[in-house]
Coordinates of C-alpha atoms and ligand atoms in Angstrom, one line a residue:
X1360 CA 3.4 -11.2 -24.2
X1361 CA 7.1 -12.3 -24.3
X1362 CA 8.3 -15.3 -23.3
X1363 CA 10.2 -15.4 -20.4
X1364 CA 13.5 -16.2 -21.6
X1365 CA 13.1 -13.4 -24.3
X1366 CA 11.9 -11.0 -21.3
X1367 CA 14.8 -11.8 -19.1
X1368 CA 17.3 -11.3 -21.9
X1369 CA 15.6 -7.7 -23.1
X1370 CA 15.8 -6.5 -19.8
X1371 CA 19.1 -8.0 -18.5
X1372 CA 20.8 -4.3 -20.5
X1373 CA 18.1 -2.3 -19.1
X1374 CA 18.5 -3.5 -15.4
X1375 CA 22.6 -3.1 -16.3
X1376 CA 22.2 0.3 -17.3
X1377 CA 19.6 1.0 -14.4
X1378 CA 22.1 -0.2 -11.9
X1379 CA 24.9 1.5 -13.4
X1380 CA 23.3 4.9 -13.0
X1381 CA 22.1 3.6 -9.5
X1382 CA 25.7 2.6 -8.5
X1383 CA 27.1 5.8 -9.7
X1384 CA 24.8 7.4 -7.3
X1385 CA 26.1 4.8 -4.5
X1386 CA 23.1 3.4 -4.2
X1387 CA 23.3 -0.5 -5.8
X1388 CA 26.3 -2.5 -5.1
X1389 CA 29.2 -3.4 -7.6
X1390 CA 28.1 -7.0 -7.4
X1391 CA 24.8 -6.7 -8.8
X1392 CA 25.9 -5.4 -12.3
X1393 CA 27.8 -7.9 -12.7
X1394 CA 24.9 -9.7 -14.5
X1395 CA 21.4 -9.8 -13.9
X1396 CA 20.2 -12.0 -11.0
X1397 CA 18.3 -14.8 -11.7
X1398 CA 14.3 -14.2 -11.9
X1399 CA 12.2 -16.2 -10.4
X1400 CA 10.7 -19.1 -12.3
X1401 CA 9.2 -21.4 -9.6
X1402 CA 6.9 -23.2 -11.8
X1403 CA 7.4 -26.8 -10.5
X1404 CA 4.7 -28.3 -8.0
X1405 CA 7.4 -28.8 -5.8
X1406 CA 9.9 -26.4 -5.8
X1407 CA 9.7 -24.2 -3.0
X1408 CA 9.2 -20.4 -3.4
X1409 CA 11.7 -18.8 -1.0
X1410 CA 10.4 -15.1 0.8
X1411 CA 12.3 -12.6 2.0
X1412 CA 10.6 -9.7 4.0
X1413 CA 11.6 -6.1 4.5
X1414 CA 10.3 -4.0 7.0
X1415 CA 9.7 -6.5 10.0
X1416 CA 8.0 -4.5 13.2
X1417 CA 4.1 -4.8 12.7
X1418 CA 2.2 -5.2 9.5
X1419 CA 5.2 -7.0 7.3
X1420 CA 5.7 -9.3 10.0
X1421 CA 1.9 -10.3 10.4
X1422 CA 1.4 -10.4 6.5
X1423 CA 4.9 -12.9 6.8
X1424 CA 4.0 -15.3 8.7
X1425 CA 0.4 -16.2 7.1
X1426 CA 3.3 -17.7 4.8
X1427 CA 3.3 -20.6 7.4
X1428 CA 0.0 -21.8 6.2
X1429 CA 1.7 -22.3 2.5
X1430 CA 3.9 -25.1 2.5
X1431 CA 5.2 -24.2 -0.9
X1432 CA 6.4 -21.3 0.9
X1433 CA 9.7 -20.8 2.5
X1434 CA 10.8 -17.8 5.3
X1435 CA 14.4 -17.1 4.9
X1436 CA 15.7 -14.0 5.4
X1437 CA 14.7 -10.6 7.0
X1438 CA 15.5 -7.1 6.5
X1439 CA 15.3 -4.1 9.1
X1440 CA 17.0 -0.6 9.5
X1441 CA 15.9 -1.3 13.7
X1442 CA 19.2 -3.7 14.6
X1443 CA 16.5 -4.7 17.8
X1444 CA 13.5 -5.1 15.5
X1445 CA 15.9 -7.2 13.1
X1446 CA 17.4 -9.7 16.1
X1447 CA 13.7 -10.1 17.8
X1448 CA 12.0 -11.1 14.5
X1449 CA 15.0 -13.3 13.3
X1450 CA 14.6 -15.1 16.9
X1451 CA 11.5 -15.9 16.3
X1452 CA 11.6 -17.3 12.9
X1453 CA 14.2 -19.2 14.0
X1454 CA 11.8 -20.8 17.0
X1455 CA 9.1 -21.6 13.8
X1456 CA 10.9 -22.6 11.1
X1457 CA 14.3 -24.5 13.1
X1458 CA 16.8 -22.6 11.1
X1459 CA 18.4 -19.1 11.0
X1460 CA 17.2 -16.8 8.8
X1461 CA 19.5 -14.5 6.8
X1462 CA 19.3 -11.2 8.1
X1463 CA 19.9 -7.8 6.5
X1464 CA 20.5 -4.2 7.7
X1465 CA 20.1 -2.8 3.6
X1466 CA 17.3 -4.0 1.6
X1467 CA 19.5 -3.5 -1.5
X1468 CA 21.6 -6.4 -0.6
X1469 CA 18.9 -8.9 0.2
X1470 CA 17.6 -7.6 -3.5
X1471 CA 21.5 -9.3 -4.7
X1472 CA 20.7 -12.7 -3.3
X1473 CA 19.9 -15.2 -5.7
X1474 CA 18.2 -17.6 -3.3
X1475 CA 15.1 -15.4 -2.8
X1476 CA 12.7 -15.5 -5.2
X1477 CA 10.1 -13.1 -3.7
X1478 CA 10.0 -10.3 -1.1
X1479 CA 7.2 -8.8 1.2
X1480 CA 7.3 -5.4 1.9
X1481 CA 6.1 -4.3 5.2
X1482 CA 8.0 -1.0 5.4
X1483 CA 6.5 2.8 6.2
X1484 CA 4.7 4.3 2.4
X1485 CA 8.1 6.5 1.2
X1486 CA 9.6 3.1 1.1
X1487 CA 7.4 1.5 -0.5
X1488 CA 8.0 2.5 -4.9
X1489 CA 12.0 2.1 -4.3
X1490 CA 12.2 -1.3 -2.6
X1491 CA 9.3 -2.1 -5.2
X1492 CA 10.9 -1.0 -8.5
X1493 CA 13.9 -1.9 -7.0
X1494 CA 12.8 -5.8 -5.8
X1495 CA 11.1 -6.2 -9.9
X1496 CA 14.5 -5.2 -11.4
X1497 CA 16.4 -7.8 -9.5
X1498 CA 14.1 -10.5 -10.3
X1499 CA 12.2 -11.1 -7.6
X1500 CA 8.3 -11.2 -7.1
X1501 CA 6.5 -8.4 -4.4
X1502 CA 4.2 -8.6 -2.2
X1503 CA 3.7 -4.5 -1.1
X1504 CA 1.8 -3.1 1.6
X1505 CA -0.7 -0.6 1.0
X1506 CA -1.3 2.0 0.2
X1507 CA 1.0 1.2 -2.8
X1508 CA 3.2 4.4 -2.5
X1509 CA 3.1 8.0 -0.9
X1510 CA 2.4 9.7 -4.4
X1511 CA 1.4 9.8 -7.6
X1512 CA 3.8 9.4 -9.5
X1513 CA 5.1 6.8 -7.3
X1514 CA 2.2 4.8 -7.9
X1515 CA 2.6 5.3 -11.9
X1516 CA 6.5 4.1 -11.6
X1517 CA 5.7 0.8 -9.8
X1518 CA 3.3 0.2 -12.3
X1519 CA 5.6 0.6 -15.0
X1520 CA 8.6 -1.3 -13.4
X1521 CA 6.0 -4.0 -12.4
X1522 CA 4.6 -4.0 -16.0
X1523 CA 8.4 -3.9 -17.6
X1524 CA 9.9 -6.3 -15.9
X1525 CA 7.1 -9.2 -15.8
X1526 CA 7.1 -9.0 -12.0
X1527 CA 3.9 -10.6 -9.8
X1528 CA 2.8 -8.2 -7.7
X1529 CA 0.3 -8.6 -5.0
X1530 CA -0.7 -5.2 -3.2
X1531 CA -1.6 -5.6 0.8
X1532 CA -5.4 -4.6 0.0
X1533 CA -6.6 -7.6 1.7
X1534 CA -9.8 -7.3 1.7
X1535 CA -10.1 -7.6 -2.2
X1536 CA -9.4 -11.5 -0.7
X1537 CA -12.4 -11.2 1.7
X1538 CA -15.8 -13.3 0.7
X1539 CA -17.6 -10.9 2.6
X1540 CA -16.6 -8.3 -0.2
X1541 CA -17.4 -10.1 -2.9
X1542 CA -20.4 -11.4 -1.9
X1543 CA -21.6 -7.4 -1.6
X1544 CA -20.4 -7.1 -4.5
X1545 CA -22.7 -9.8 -6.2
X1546 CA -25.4 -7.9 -4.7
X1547 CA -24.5 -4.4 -5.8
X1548 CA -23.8 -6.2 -9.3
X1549 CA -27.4 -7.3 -9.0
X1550 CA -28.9 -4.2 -9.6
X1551 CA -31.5 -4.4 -6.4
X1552 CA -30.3 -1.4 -4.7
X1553 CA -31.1 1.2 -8.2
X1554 CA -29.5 3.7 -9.1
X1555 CA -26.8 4.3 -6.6
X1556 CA -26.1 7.7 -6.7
X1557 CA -23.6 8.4 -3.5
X1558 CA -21.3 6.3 -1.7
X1559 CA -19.9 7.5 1.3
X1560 CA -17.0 6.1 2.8
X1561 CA -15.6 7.1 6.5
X1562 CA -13.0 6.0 9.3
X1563 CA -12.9 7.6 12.6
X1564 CA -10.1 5.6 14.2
X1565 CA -7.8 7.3 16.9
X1566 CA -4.5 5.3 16.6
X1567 CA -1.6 6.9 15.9
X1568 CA -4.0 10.0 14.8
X1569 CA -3.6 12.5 17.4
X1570 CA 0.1 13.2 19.0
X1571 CA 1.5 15.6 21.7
X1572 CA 4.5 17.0 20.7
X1573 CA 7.8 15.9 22.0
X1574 CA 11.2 17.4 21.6
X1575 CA 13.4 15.6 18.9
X1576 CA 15.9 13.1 20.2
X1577 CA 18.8 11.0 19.2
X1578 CA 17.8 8.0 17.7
X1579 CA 17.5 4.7 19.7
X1580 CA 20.4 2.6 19.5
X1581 CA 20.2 0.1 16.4
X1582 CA 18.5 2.6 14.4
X1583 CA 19.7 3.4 11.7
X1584 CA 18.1 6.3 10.7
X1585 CA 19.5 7.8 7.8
X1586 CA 17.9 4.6 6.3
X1587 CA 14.8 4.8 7.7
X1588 CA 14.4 8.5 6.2
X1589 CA 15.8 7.2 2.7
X1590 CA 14.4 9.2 0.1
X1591 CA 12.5 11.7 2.4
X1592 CA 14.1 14.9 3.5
X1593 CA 16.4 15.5 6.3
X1594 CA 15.4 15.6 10.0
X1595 CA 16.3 14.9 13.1
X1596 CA 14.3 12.1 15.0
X1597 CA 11.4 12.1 16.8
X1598 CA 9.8 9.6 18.6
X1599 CA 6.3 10.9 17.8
X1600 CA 7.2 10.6 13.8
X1601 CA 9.3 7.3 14.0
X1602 CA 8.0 3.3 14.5
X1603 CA 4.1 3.5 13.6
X1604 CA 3.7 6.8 13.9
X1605 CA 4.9 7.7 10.7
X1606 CA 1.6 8.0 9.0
X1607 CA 0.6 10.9 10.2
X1608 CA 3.3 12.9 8.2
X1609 CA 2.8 13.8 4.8
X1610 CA 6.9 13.0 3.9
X1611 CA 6.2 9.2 5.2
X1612 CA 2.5 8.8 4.9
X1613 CA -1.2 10.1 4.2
X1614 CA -3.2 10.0 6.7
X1615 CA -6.4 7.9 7.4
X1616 CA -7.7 8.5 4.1
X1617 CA -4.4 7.2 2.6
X1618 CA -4.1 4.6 5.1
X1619 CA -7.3 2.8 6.0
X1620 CA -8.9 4.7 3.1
X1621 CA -7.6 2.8 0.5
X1622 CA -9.4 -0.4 2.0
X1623 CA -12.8 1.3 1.7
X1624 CA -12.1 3.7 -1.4
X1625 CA -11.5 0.3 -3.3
X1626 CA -14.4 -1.2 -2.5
X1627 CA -16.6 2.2 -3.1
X1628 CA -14.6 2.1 -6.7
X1629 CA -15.1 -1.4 -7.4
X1630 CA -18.8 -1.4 -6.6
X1631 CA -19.1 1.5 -8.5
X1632 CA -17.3 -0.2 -11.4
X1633 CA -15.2 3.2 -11.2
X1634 CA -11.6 2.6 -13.4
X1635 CA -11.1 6.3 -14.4
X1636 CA -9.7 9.5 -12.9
X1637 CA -12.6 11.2 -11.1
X1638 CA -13.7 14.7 -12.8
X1639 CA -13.5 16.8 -10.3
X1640 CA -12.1 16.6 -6.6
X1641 CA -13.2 18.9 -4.1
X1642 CA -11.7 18.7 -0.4
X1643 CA -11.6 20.4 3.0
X1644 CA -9.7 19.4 5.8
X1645 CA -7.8 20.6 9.2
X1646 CA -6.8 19.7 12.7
X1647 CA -10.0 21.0 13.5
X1648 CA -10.6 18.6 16.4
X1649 CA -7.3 19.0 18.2
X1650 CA -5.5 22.3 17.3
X1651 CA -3.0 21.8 18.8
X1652 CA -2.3 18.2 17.4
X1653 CA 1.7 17.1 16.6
X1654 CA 0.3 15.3 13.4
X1655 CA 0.4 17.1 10.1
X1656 CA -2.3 15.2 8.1
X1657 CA -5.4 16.1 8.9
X1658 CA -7.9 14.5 11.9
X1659 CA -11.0 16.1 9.8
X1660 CA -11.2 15.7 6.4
X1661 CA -13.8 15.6 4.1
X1662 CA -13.5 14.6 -0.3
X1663 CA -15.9 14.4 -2.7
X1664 CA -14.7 12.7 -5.8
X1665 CA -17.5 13.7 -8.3
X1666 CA -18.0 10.9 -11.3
X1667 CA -20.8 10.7 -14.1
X1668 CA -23.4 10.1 -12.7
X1669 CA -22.3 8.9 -8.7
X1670 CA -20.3 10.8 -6.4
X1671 CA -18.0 8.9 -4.0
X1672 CA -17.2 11.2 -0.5
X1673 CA -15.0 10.5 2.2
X1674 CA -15.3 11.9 5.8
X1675 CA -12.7 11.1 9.1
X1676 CA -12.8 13.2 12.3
X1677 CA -10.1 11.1 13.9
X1678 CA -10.4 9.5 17.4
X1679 CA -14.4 10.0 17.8
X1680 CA -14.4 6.2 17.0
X1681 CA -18.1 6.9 16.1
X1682 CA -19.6 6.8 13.0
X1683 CA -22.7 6.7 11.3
X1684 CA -24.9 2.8 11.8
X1685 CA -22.8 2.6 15.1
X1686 CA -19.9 2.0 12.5
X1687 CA -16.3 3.9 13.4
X1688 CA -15.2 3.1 9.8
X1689 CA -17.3 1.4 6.8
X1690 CA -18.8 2.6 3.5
X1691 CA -22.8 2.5 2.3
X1692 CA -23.8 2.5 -1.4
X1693 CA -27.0 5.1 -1.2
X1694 CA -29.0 3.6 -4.4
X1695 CA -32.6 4.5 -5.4
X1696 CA -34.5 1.6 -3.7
X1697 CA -32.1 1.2 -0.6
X1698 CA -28.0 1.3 0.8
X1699 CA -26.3 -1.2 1.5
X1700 CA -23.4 -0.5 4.6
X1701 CA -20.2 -2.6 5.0
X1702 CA -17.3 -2.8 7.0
X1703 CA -15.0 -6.0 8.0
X1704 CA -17.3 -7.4 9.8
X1705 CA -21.0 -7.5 8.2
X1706 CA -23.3 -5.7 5.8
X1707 CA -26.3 -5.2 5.7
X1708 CA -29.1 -3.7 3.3
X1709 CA -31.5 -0.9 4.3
X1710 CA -34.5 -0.9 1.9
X1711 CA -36.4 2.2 1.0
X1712 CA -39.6 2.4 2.8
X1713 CA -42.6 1.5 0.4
X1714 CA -39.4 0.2 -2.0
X1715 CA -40.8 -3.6 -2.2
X1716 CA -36.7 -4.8 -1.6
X1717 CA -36.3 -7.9 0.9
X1718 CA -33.7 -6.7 3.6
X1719 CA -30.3 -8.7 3.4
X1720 CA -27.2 -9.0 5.1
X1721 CA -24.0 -10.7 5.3
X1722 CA -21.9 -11.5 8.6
X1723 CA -18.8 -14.3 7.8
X1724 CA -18.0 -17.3 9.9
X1725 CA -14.6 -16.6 9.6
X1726 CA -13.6 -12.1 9.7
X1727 CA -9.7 -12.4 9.3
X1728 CA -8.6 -15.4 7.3
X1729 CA -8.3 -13.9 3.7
X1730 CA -6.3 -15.9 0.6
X1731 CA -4.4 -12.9 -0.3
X1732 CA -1.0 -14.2 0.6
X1733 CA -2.1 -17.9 -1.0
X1734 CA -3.1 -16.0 -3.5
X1735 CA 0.0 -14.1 -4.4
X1736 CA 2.2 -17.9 -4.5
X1737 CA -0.6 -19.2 -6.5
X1738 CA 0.3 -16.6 -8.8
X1739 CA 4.0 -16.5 -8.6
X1740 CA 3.7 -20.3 -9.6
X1741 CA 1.5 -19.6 -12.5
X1742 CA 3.7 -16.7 -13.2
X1743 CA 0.0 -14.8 -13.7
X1744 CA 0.1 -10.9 -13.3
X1745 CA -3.7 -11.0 -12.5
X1746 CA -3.3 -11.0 -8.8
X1747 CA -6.3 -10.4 -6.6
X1748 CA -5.1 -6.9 -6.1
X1749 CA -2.7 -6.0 -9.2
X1750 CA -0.2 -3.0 -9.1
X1751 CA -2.6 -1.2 -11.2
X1752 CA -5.7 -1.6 -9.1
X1753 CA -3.5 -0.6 -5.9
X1754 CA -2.0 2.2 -8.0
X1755 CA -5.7 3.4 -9.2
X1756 CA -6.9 3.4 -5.8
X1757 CA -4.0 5.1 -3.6
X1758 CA -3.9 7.6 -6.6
X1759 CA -7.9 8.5 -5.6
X1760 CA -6.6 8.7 -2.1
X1761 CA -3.9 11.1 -3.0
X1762 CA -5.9 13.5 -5.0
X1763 CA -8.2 14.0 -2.0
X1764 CA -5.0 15.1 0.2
X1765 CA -3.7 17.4 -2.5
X1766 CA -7.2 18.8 -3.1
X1767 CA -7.5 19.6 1.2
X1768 CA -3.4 20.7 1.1
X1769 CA -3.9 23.2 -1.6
X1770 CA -7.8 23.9 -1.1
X1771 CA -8.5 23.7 -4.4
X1772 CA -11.3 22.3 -6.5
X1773 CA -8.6 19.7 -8.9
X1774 CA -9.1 18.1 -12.2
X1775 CA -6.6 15.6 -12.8
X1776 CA -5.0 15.1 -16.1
X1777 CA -3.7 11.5 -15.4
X1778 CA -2.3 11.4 -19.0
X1779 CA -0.3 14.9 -19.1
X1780 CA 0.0 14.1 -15.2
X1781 CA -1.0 17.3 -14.4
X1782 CA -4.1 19.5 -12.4
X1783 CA -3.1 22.4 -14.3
X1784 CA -2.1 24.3 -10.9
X1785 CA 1.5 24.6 -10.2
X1786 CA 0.4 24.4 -5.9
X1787 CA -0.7 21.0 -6.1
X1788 CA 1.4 19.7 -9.2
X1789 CA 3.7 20.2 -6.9
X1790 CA 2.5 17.2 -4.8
X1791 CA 1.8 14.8 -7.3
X1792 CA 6.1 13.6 -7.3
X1793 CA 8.3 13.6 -4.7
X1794 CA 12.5 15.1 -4.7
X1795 CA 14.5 12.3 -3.3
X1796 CA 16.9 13.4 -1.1
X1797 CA 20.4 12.2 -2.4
X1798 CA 21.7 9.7 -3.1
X1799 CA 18.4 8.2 -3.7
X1800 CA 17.2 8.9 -6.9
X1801 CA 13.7 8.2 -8.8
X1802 CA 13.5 5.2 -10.1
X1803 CA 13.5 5.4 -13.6
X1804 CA 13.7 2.7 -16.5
X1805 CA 16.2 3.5 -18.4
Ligands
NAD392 N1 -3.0 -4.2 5.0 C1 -3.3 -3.8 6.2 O1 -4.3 -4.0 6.7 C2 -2.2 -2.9 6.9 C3 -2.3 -2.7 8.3 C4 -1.3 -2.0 8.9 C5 -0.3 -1.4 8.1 N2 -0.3 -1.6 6.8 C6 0.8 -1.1 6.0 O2 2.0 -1.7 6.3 C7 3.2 -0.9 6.2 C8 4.0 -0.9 7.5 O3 3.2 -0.3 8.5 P1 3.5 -0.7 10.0 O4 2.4 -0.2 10.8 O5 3.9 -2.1 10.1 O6 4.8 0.3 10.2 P2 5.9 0.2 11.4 O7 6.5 1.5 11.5 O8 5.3 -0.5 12.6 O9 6.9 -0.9 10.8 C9 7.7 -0.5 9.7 C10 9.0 -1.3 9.7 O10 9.8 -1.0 8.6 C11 11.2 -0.8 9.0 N3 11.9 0.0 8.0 C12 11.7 1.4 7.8 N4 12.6 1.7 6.8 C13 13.3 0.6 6.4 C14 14.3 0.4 5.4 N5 14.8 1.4 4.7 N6 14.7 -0.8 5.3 C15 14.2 -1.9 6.1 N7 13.3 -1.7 7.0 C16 12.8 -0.5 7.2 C17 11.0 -0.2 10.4 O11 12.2 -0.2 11.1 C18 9.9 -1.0 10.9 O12 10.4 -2.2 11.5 C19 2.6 0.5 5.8 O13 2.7 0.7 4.4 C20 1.1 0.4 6.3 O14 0.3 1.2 5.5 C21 -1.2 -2.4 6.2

């Protein structure tokens, strides 16, 4: 690997170049090209590593202020398209920390500033690979919500900005932090279950899933939402598509299986010790349980993603908030001589009658504390790529989530070529990259 003096000074032309195709499109200021800003070295015990956070309503705010249990951590700035959103969350970090933050209505120039070393990303999915590839060529360190974008190809160009420009990146799959995760997966590891031949992973939940449709609106004042649409088509607003909602709609978001799925569909891949494209994907899905529901992604879905050897399946019928063991949402390995069913709060292992395996379980003392933000400054200090969920494990696993979508959209049986990046079906190669609406444009590394 390259130093990273020799790093910063390869890349300085690229990000130049980058930036001057960006600014041509009006979309990175004048400043910015004139020179590279300063990556982030914080290698020194006691140099502080200074956050910036994007997207500040719900889950970027909550993953922002576990910063508060780092004291090499510092909260200094804020960035929100929602001016009310923006003045609430800057109050309030004011009350904890005893100074202002800097506060920023366009991510792009928060990106510019040369204090910040590393931003959070807490914004809705079709944000998610711009601010990302954007945030690595400016230098600074991300820490990105899941599921890491809202597309293929999205999720193979914040692996490659990530990957170019030496960048730490710690995806928001939290639960790859969790000791009740990897102590199942000691005990899958251990061989006691057999052969596991299925995994079936599900999530029933009703938030946000099912909406009545409303007329659109004129945005509320503050909003700006040209911004918030970015690189997703045009539209007028609507309340039932906007603040949370979002993920319901396949410009913004996935669904559950995109959403809550790519919890459980990592920990069904990394039990299964699964790193490759599946071989086949087969999908059905609808508003089946509410016709007549606003939200586009589906509240029954079904995906099998068929492997050597193992299939992994995923079913949701939204809002029943059932599920099978009493569980709305978990994942069981089904091997040979029993399963073994998790969720966030327990698991436990079934044996097979007559099987001879001791029944075991696991409950934590403590369900919510994870390390994952710890994590992510341990690493930015280090300056070690191997994060606790890398770019390329979020990637893999969102990529899995997507195919099951595209399968259901274009009900299809898929095989995914994830070197020629191609199904060889024009209907759902269609899916697998996004148009940006103008003036955004792809990110590409020039
Ligand atoms: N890891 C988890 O357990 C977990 C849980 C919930 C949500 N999430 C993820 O967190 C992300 C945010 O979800 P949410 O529920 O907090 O969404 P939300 O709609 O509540 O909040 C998104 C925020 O981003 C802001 N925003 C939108 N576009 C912006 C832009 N261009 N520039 C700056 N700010 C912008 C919005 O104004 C809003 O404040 C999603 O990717 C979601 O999947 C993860």
């Amino acid at each position: 690997m390259q130093n990273q003096k020799t790093h910063d000074m390869t890349t300085r032309r690229e990000f130049i170049l980058r930036s001057s195709a960006a600014a041509a499109a009006g979309i990175i200021m004048p400043e910015l090209l004139m020179g590279r800003p300063s990556a982030s070295k914080k290698t020194g015990a006691n140099e502080k590593i200074r956050v910036g956070l994007i997207g500040c309503r719900s889950m970027g705010w909550g993953d922002y202020i576990e910063l508060f249990h780092f004291p090499q951590a510092e909260c200094v700035a804020l960035c929100d398209i929602d001016s009310k959103v923006l003045s609430d969350r800057a109050a309030e970090l004011e009350k904890l920390t005893g100074k202002k933050p800097k506060v920023f209505s366009d991510y792009r120039k928060m990106l510019e500033d040369k204090d910040i070393d590393a931003v959070f990303i807490g914004t809705p999915d079709h944000w998610h690979c711009l601010m990302t590839c954007d945030a690595c060529a400016a230098g600074k360190d991300v820490y990105v919500e899941k599921p890491l974008a809202n597309s293929i190809a999205e999720c193979d160009a914040m692996v490659s900005f990530a990957t170019h420009y030496g960048r730490v990146v710690q995806v928001g799959q939290q639960q790859r932090s969790g000791l009740i995760w990897h102590e199942m997966k000691k005990y899958i590891d251990s061989g006691k279950l057999g052969r596991i031949a299925k995994v079936n992973v599900w999530a029933n939940f009703s938030y946000a899933s099912i909406l009545r449709p409303v007329p659109d609106s004129n945005p509320p004042e503050g909003v700006d939402f040209d911004f918030w649409l970015g690189p997703a088509p045009a539209r007028s607003f609507n309340t039932n598509r906007f603040h949370g909602l979002w993920r319901m709609f396949w410009d913004y978001g996935g669904g559950l299986v995109t959403d809550w799925g790519v919890h459980l569909l990592d920990m069904a891949l990394w039990g299964m010790n699964a790193t490759t494209m599946p071989r086949r994907i087969l999908a059905s899905g609808g508003n089946f349980a509410y016709p007549t529901n606003y939200a586009e992604t589906f509240d029954t879905l079904s995906v099998l993603w068929e492997y050597d050897g193992f299939t992994i399946q995923w079913n949701n019928v939204a809002a029943t908030e059932l599920g099978p063991y009493d569980r709305a949402y978990g994942l069981e390995f089904i091997g040979t001589e029993g399963t073994l069913v998790a969720n966030r709060e327990s698991w436990v292992v079934i044996p097979k009658p007559g099987s001879g395996l001791e029944p075991a379980s696991f409950r934590p003392d403590d369900l919510d504390r994870t390390n994952h933000v710890g994590n992510f400054l341990e690493c930015i200090k280090t300056r070690t790529m191997n994060t606790a969920c890398t770019v390329q494990n979020g990637s893999f696993c969102a990529k899995i989530a997507h195919l099951g979508n595209i399968a259901a959209r274009t009900r299809s049986a898929l095989v995914y070529d994830d070197i020629r990046h191609t199904f060889g079906n024009p209907e759902a190669d269609r899916l697998i990259k996004p148009v940006y609406r103008k003036p955004w444009t792809f990110p590409e590394i020039l």
